[in-house]
Amino acid sequence: QQMFTRLSTNAGFAGASEYLCATVMNRQQWVGFDGAPKTTLVSIDAPIKILQEEHTIGVGATILADKLGFENTFSGKLALAYRLNLGPGNLGVGLDVGILNKSVSGNFIAIQQNDNLIPQASVSDKAMDLGFGAHYHIPGKLYAGISGVHLLAPKLEGTNLQYLMARHWYVTAGYEYAINEMLTVRPNFLLKTDGASSQLDVNANVLYNNMVWAGLSYRLQDAIVPMLGYQGTLANGKGNYRIGYSYDLTVSNIKQYSSGTHEIMLGFCYNITPPKKITRYKNPRFL
């Protein structure tokens, strides 16, 4: 469900809509494994008008907590994007900066004993993190983005701990095509690479009556992912909400040991744009 969490990988997405938006996502990966990966992501962003609304900036924040066996990763970062109208759409170019923390628990039991590369006690380190992104979108039509994270390639060190975070690069795009008044098809893709390996997610879902969607995603050589979701409008008409669920059907050899992956997403947006002031004046020529 990466199309709902673009801020986490692209700082240029901040403030892409006229709404204050928040998203929470939880992923339970490879259920059945001891120490299976568990990831929680929280993001929030909004646009801010400056200089009598001639310019717009987007601000955002992202928190990521990931646990894999004895290894824990925490990331917290703030994003700032400059937004400008370009053709029929809007382009955002932004930076994000934050803290990346990596820790390893000392209670890990290794099959290979007396390995100097395995910490015998809890150890952790943190470093500054930096990202960059550009995101273009035409509301209700299409979006495209390119971005990089961990641009400083931070090195985290401690007793028996040396962890070099590779730079990651992302290319994404999506499109909306209205078949009729009731059905809209929404294909999209996400390409990820760190220079050593790459991964491609291809997704398509159908939105019915602007409320319910169902679709399928394919992660190359990894999983087929059916998904369902629902979105609605607040009673006062000033915001909307959505909930989504996906289940990974693993196609790699891991399927022999795992019962799949569950992912749930909750999102909420509220219109913070003040109503436009209507200015009236009288001209004595027309009295």
mmCIF file of C-alpha atoms in Angstrom:
data_model
loop_
_atom_site.group_PDB
_atom_site.id
_atom_site.type_symbol
_atom_site.label_atom_id
_atom_site.label_comp_id
_atom_site.label_asym_id
_atom_site.label_seq_id
_atom_site.Cartn_x
_atom_site.Cartn_y
_atom_site.Cartn_z
ATOM 1 C CA GLN A 1 0.000 0.000 0.000
ATOM 2 C CA GLN A 2 2.953 2.275 -0.721
ATOM 3 C CA MET A 3 0.764 4.708 -2.693
ATOM 4 C CA PHE A 4 -0.637 5.954 0.646
ATOM 5 C CA THR A 5 2.764 6.505 2.313
ATOM 6 C CA ARG A 6 4.733 8.444 -0.298
ATOM 7 C CA LEU A 7 6.029 10.982 2.240
ATOM 8 C CA SER A 8 8.170 8.285 3.889
ATOM 9 C CA THR A 9 10.328 7.949 0.762
ATOM 10 C CA ASN A 10 9.822 11.286 -1.024
ATOM 11 C CA ALA A 11 10.160 14.637 0.768
ATOM 12 C CA GLY A 12 8.696 16.404 -2.279
ATOM 13 C CA PHE A 13 5.298 14.880 -1.472
ATOM 14 C CA ALA A 14 4.867 17.103 1.626
ATOM 15 C CA GLY A 15 1.834 19.363 1.250
ATOM 16 C CA ALA A 16 0.733 17.770 -2.036
ATOM 17 C CA SER A 17 -2.942 18.305 -1.199
ATOM 18 C CA GLU A 18 -4.835 21.182 0.405
ATOM 19 C CA TYR A 19 -5.460 18.978 3.417
ATOM 20 C CA LEU A 20 -3.731 18.187 6.685
ATOM 21 C CA CYS A 21 -3.231 14.441 6.271
ATOM 22 C CA ALA A 22 -2.073 11.733 8.665
ATOM 23 C CA THR A 23 -1.446 8.064 7.928
ATOM 24 C CA VAL A 24 -0.648 5.120 10.191
ATOM 25 C CA MET A 25 0.497 1.788 8.783
ATOM 26 C CA ASN A 26 1.432 -1.461 10.513
ATOM 27 C CA ARG A 27 3.035 -4.422 8.758
ATOM 28 C CA GLN A 28 3.462 -7.910 10.220
ATOM 29 C CA GLN A 29 5.780 -9.676 7.797
ATOM 30 C CA TRP A 30 6.389 -13.423 7.352
ATOM 31 C CA VAL A 31 4.016 -14.530 10.091
ATOM 32 C CA GLY A 32 5.261 -17.821 11.550
ATOM 33 C CA PHE A 33 8.941 -16.912 11.717
ATOM 34 C CA ASP A 34 10.588 -16.419 15.108
ATOM 35 C CA GLY A 35 11.703 -12.800 15.182
ATOM 36 C CA ALA A 36 9.676 -11.970 12.066
ATOM 37 C CA PRO A 37 9.857 -8.341 10.845
ATOM 38 C CA LYS A 38 7.349 -5.906 12.336
ATOM 39 C CA THR A 39 7.089 -2.338 11.009
ATOM 40 C CA THR A 40 5.040 0.679 12.108
ATOM 41 C CA LEU A 41 4.971 3.909 10.111
ATOM 42 C CA VAL A 42 3.343 7.226 11.049
ATOM 43 C CA SER A 43 3.349 10.266 8.746
ATOM 44 C CA ILE A 44 1.682 13.675 8.722
ATOM 45 C CA ASP A 45 1.928 16.574 6.258
ATOM 46 C CA ALA A 46 0.163 19.809 5.298
ATOM 47 C CA PRO A 47 0.543 22.812 2.945
ATOM 48 C CA ILE A 48 1.267 26.320 4.218
ATOM 49 C CA LYS A 49 0.546 29.466 2.190
ATOM 50 C CA ILE A 50 3.115 32.270 2.433
ATOM 51 C CA LEU A 51 3.520 35.760 0.966
ATOM 52 C CA GLN A 52 -0.195 36.380 0.427
ATOM 53 C CA GLU A 53 -0.665 32.875 -1.023
ATOM 54 C CA GLU A 54 1.725 33.524 -3.900
ATOM 55 C CA HIS A 55 3.913 30.661 -2.715
ATOM 56 C CA THR A 56 3.196 27.376 -0.960
ATOM 57 C CA ILE A 57 5.461 25.185 1.117
ATOM 58 C CA GLY A 58 4.704 21.725 2.385
ATOM 59 C CA VAL A 59 5.740 20.503 5.818
ATOM 60 C CA GLY A 60 5.694 16.952 7.095
ATOM 61 C CA ALA A 61 7.000 14.488 9.665
ATOM 62 C CA THR A 62 7.593 10.741 9.527
ATOM 63 C CA ILE A 63 8.291 8.207 12.278
ATOM 64 C CA LEU A 64 9.344 4.654 11.442
ATOM 65 C CA ALA A 65 9.906 1.800 13.911
ATOM 66 C CA ASP A 66 11.127 -1.533 12.578
ATOM 67 C CA LYS A 67 11.970 -4.712 14.478
ATOM 68 C CA LEU A 68 13.693 -7.737 12.974
ATOM 69 C CA GLY A 69 14.622 -10.398 15.522
ATOM 70 C CA PHE A 70 17.299 -8.865 17.762
ATOM 71 C CA GLU A 71 17.675 -5.766 15.532
ATOM 72 C CA ASN A 72 15.688 -2.540 16.016
ATOM 73 C CA THR A 73 15.649 0.478 13.712
ATOM 74 C CA PHE A 74 14.082 3.846 14.526
ATOM 75 C CA SER A 75 13.838 6.818 12.181
ATOM 76 C CA GLY A 76 12.343 10.235 12.820
ATOM 77 C CA LYS A 77 12.545 12.996 10.222
ATOM 78 C CA LEU A 78 11.032 16.337 9.222
ATOM 79 C CA ALA A 79 10.302 17.289 5.611
ATOM 80 C CA LEU A 80 10.099 20.676 3.902
ATOM 81 C CA ALA A 81 9.034 21.087 0.266
ATOM 82 C CA TYR A 82 8.606 24.094 -2.002
ATOM 83 C CA ARG A 83 5.530 23.758 -4.186
ATOM 84 C CA LEU A 84 4.846 25.506 -7.461
ATOM 85 C CA ASN A 85 2.173 25.245 -10.122
ATOM 86 C CA LEU A 86 3.502 23.645 -13.279
ATOM 87 C CA GLY A 87 1.211 23.093 -16.237
ATOM 88 C CA PRO A 88 -2.024 21.419 -15.172
ATOM 89 C CA GLY A 89 -0.459 20.094 -11.958
ATOM 90 C CA ASN A 90 1.769 20.910 -9.011
ATOM 91 C CA LEU A 91 5.463 20.152 -8.456
ATOM 92 C CA GLY A 92 7.010 19.725 -5.025
ATOM 93 C CA VAL A 93 10.769 19.696 -4.442
ATOM 94 C CA GLY A 94 11.852 18.955 -0.908
ATOM 95 C CA LEU A 95 14.375 17.825 1.670
ATOM 96 C CA ASP A 96 13.950 15.808 4.826
ATOM 97 C CA VAL A 97 16.344 15.621 7.756
ATOM 98 C CA GLY A 98 16.228 13.521 10.868
ATOM 99 C CA ILE A 99 17.769 10.897 13.121
ATOM 100 C CA LEU A 100 18.431 7.241 12.322
ATOM 101 C CA ASN A 101 19.019 4.878 15.263
ATOM 102 C CA LYS A 102 20.082 1.253 15.028
ATOM 103 C CA SER A 103 20.277 -1.087 18.031
ATOM 104 C CA VAL A 104 21.056 -4.771 18.550
ATOM 105 C CA SER A 105 19.822 -6.657 21.583
ATOM 106 C CA GLY A 106 22.338 -8.593 23.657
ATOM 107 C CA ASN A 107 20.023 -11.578 24.157
ATOM 108 C CA PHE A 108 20.529 -12.853 20.599
ATOM 109 C CA ILE A 109 21.569 -16.528 20.578
ATOM 110 C CA ALA A 110 23.728 -17.313 17.576
ATOM 111 C CA ILE A 111 24.182 -20.743 16.053
ATOM 112 C CA GLN A 112 27.807 -19.858 15.476
ATOM 113 C CA GLN A 113 29.361 -19.156 18.891
ATOM 114 C CA ASN A 114 32.408 -16.992 19.653
ATOM 115 C CA ASP A 115 31.892 -14.813 16.584
ATOM 116 C CA ASN A 116 33.557 -11.460 17.197
ATOM 117 C CA LEU A 117 31.125 -9.765 14.799
ATOM 118 C CA ILE A 118 28.116 -10.643 16.978
ATOM 119 C CA PRO A 119 27.586 -8.272 19.955
ATOM 120 C CA GLN A 120 27.514 -10.048 23.314
ATOM 121 C CA ALA A 121 25.680 -7.126 24.965
ATOM 122 C CA SER A 122 23.088 -4.587 23.847
ATOM 123 C CA VAL A 123 24.604 -1.938 21.608
ATOM 124 C CA SER A 124 23.198 1.002 19.657
ATOM 125 C CA ASP A 125 24.223 4.090 17.721
ATOM 126 C CA LYS A 126 22.517 6.957 15.944
ATOM 127 C CA ALA A 127 23.369 9.274 13.080
ATOM 128 C CA MET A 128 21.969 12.163 11.093
ATOM 129 C CA ASP A 129 19.824 11.189 8.109
ATOM 130 C CA LEU A 130 19.091 13.200 4.942
ATOM 131 C CA GLY A 131 16.750 12.700 1.987
ATOM 132 C CA PHE A 132 15.672 14.493 -1.176
ATOM 133 C CA GLY A 133 12.668 14.166 -3.462
ATOM 134 C CA ALA A 134 10.672 15.653 -6.326
ATOM 135 C CA HIS A 135 6.974 14.859 -6.715
ATOM 136 C CA TYR A 136 4.592 16.022 -9.445
ATOM 137 C CA HIS A 137 0.864 15.425 -9.424
ATOM 138 C CA ILE A 138 -2.332 16.396 -11.168
ATOM 139 C CA PRO A 139 -5.084 15.912 -8.563
ATOM 140 C CA GLY A 140 -7.404 13.062 -9.446
ATOM 141 C CA LYS A 141 -5.352 12.225 -12.542
ATOM 142 C CA LEU A 142 -1.719 11.200 -12.093
ATOM 143 C CA TYR A 143 1.444 11.470 -10.006
ATOM 144 C CA ALA A 144 5.142 10.760 -10.506
ATOM 145 C CA GLY A 145 8.141 11.056 -8.230
ATOM 146 C CA ILE A 146 11.858 10.429 -7.881
ATOM 147 C CA SER A 147 13.714 10.494 -4.585
ATOM 148 C CA GLY A 148 16.674 9.353 -2.523
ATOM 149 C CA VAL A 149 17.019 8.587 1.188
ATOM 150 C CA HIS A 150 20.014 7.993 3.463
ATOM 151 C CA LEU A 151 21.985 10.331 1.185
ATOM 152 C CA LEU A 152 24.767 10.718 3.756
ATOM 153 C CA ALA A 153 25.206 6.927 3.847
ATOM 154 C CA PRO A 154 25.380 7.124 7.656
ATOM 155 C CA LYS A 155 27.669 4.725 9.462
ATOM 156 C CA LEU A 156 26.489 3.450 12.828
ATOM 157 C CA GLU A 157 29.130 2.007 15.119
ATOM 158 C CA GLY A 158 29.455 0.516 18.573
ATOM 159 C CA THR A 159 31.172 -2.353 20.350
ATOM 160 C CA ASN A 160 31.189 -5.169 17.793
ATOM 161 C CA LEU A 161 28.735 -3.166 15.689
ATOM 162 C CA GLN A 162 29.468 -1.632 12.307
ATOM 163 C CA TYR A 163 26.446 -0.820 10.168
ATOM 164 C CA LEU A 164 26.665 1.158 6.948
ATOM 165 C CA MET A 165 23.285 2.364 5.660
ATOM 166 C CA ALA A 166 23.307 2.347 1.872
ATOM 167 C CA ARG A 167 21.726 5.121 -0.163
ATOM 168 C CA HIS A 168 18.287 4.139 -1.445
ATOM 169 C CA TRP A 169 16.641 5.462 -4.618
ATOM 170 C CA TYR A 170 12.935 5.410 -5.537
ATOM 171 C CA VAL A 171 10.956 6.013 -8.718
ATOM 172 C CA THR A 172 7.170 5.924 -8.558
ATOM 173 C CA ALA A 173 4.169 6.849 -10.678
ATOM 174 C CA GLY A 174 0.411 6.339 -10.669
ATOM 175 C CA TYR A 175 -2.584 7.137 -12.843
ATOM 176 C CA GLU A 176 -6.364 7.344 -12.429
ATOM 177 C CA TYR A 177 -8.703 6.457 -15.277
ATOM 178 C CA ALA A 178 -12.477 6.865 -14.883
ATOM 179 C CA ILE A 179 -14.258 4.082 -16.765
ATOM 180 C CA ASN A 180 -17.627 5.615 -15.904
ATOM 181 C CA GLU A 181 -19.253 7.540 -13.038
ATOM 182 C CA MET A 182 -18.993 4.523 -10.737
ATOM 183 C CA LEU A 183 -15.652 2.872 -11.582
ATOM 184 C CA THR A 184 -12.105 4.261 -11.557
ATOM 185 C CA VAL A 185 -8.998 2.205 -12.328
ATOM 186 C CA ARG A 186 -5.814 3.227 -10.472
ATOM 187 C CA PRO A 187 -2.570 1.541 -11.650
ATOM 188 C CA ASN A 188 0.782 2.490 -10.092
ATOM 189 C CA PHE A 189 4.315 1.210 -9.576
ATOM 190 C CA LEU A 190 7.278 1.675 -7.243
ATOM 191 C CA LEU A 191 10.864 0.881 -8.187
ATOM 192 C CA LYS A 192 13.388 0.650 -5.329
ATOM 193 C CA THR A 193 17.146 0.172 -5.489
ATOM 194 C CA ASP A 194 20.243 0.599 -3.327
ATOM 195 C CA GLY A 195 22.620 0.047 -6.241
ATOM 196 C CA ALA A 196 23.280 -3.567 -5.257
ATOM 197 C CA SER A 197 19.761 -4.963 -5.574
ATOM 198 C CA SER A 198 16.434 -3.698 -6.884
ATOM 199 C CA GLN A 199 12.763 -4.410 -6.280
ATOM 200 C CA LEU A 200 9.686 -3.549 -8.338
ATOM 201 C CA ASP A 201 6.107 -3.314 -7.050
ATOM 202 C CA VAL A 202 3.315 -3.144 -9.648
ATOM 203 C CA ASN A 203 -0.191 -2.403 -8.408
ATOM 204 C CA ALA A 204 -3.684 -1.842 -9.784
ATOM 205 C CA ASN A 205 -6.942 -1.324 -7.944
ATOM 206 C CA VAL A 206 -10.491 -0.406 -8.897
ATOM 207 C CA LEU A 207 -12.384 2.231 -6.920
ATOM 208 C CA TYR A 208 -16.170 1.793 -6.847
ATOM 209 C CA ASN A 209 -18.488 4.756 -6.232
ATOM 210 C CA ASN A 210 -15.566 6.698 -4.726
ATOM 211 C CA MET A 211 -15.888 4.527 -1.601
ATOM 212 C CA VAL A 212 -14.653 0.928 -1.919
ATOM 213 C CA TRP A 213 -11.557 -0.322 -3.674
ATOM 214 C CA ALA A 214 -10.103 -3.738 -4.399
ATOM 215 C CA GLY A 215 -6.929 -4.594 -6.204
ATOM 216 C CA LEU A 216 -3.831 -6.684 -6.668
ATOM 217 C CA SER A 217 -0.144 -5.961 -6.317
ATOM 218 C CA TYR A 218 2.847 -7.959 -7.506
ATOM 219 C CA ARG A 219 6.276 -7.614 -5.951
ATOM 220 C CA LEU A 220 8.712 -9.081 -8.451
ATOM 221 C CA GLN A 221 9.895 -12.567 -7.410
ATOM 222 C CA ASP A 222 8.498 -12.085 -3.901
ATOM 223 C CA ALA A 223 4.716 -11.908 -3.449
ATOM 224 C CA ILE A 224 1.254 -11.507 -4.918
ATOM 225 C CA VAL A 225 -0.763 -9.111 -2.790
ATOM 226 C CA PRO A 226 -4.568 -8.830 -2.803
ATOM 227 C CA MET A 227 -5.918 -5.700 -1.087
ATOM 228 C CA LEU A 228 -9.186 -4.102 0.007
ATOM 229 C CA GLY A 229 -10.071 -0.630 1.224
ATOM 230 C CA TYR A 230 -12.806 1.825 2.065
ATOM 231 C CA GLN A 231 -12.896 5.621 2.096
ATOM 232 C CA GLY A 232 -15.547 8.058 3.247
ATOM 233 C CA THR A 233 -16.262 11.743 3.835
ATOM 234 C CA LEU A 234 -16.740 13.419 7.204
ATOM 235 C CA ALA A 235 -20.253 14.596 8.079
ATOM 236 C CA ASN A 236 -19.194 18.264 7.854
ATOM 237 C CA GLY A 237 -17.709 17.700 4.397
ATOM 238 C CA LYS A 238 -14.320 19.140 5.417
ATOM 239 C CA GLY A 239 -12.341 15.937 5.449
ATOM 240 C CA ASN A 240 -12.132 12.276 4.608
ATOM 241 C CA TYR A 241 -10.825 9.017 5.997
ATOM 242 C CA ARG A 242 -9.733 5.652 4.648
ATOM 243 C CA ILE A 243 -8.803 2.183 5.827
ATOM 244 C CA GLY A 244 -6.977 -0.454 3.830
ATOM 245 C CA TYR A 245 -5.796 -4.025 4.274
ATOM 246 C CA SER A 246 -3.440 -6.180 2.227
ATOM 247 C CA TYR A 247 -2.168 -9.745 2.516
ATOM 248 C CA ASP A 248 1.064 -10.953 0.918
ATOM 249 C CA LEU A 249 0.915 -14.393 -0.685
ATOM 250 C CA THR A 250 4.605 -15.240 -0.797
ATOM 251 C CA VAL A 251 5.818 -16.842 -4.033
ATOM 252 C CA SER A 252 9.507 -17.237 -3.087
ATOM 253 C CA ASN A 253 10.910 -20.245 -1.188
ATOM 254 C CA ILE A 254 10.025 -18.510 2.093
ATOM 255 C CA LYS A 255 6.407 -19.612 1.513
ATOM 256 C CA GLN A 256 7.358 -23.027 2.915
ATOM 257 C CA TYR A 257 7.928 -21.499 6.351
ATOM 258 C CA SER A 258 5.662 -18.450 6.488
ATOM 259 C CA SER A 259 1.886 -18.000 6.516
ATOM 260 C CA GLY A 260 2.124 -14.653 4.716
ATOM 261 C CA THR A 261 2.238 -10.972 5.600
ATOM 262 C CA HIS A 262 -0.516 -8.717 6.960
ATOM 263 C CA GLU A 263 -0.590 -4.942 6.461
ATOM 264 C CA ILE A 264 -3.225 -2.480 7.663
ATOM 265 C CA MET A 265 -3.442 1.228 6.865
ATOM 266 C CA LEU A 266 -5.476 4.048 8.451
ATOM 267 C CA GLY A 267 -5.602 7.540 6.951
ATOM 268 C CA PHE A 268 -7.313 10.821 7.764
ATOM 269 C CA CYS A 269 -7.347 14.185 5.962
ATOM 270 C CA TYR A 270 -8.912 17.488 7.051
ATOM 271 C CA ASN A 271 -9.310 20.637 4.967
ATOM 272 C CA ILE A 272 -7.322 23.412 6.644
ATOM 273 C CA THR A 273 -7.545 25.871 3.747
ATOM 274 C CA PRO A 274 -9.465 28.950 4.974
ATOM 275 C CA PRO A 275 -12.412 30.054 2.823
ATOM 276 C CA LYS A 276 -11.554 32.739 0.307
ATOM 277 C CA LYS A 277 -12.556 36.244 1.302
ATOM 278 C CA ILE A 278 -14.953 37.917 -1.133
ATOM 279 C CA THR A 279 -13.927 41.533 -1.641
ATOM 280 C CA ARG A 280 -16.497 44.067 -2.853
ATOM 281 C CA TYR A 281 -15.975 47.676 -3.838
ATOM 282 C CA LYS A 282 -17.996 50.450 -5.402
ATOM 283 C CA ASN A 283 -16.934 52.554 -8.333
ATOM 284 C CA PRO A 284 -18.651 55.925 -8.766
ATOM 285 C CA ARG A 285 -18.587 55.424 -12.557
ATOM 286 C CA PHE A 286 -21.312 52.792 -12.199
ATOM 287 C CA LEU A 287 -23.533 54.552 -9.634
#
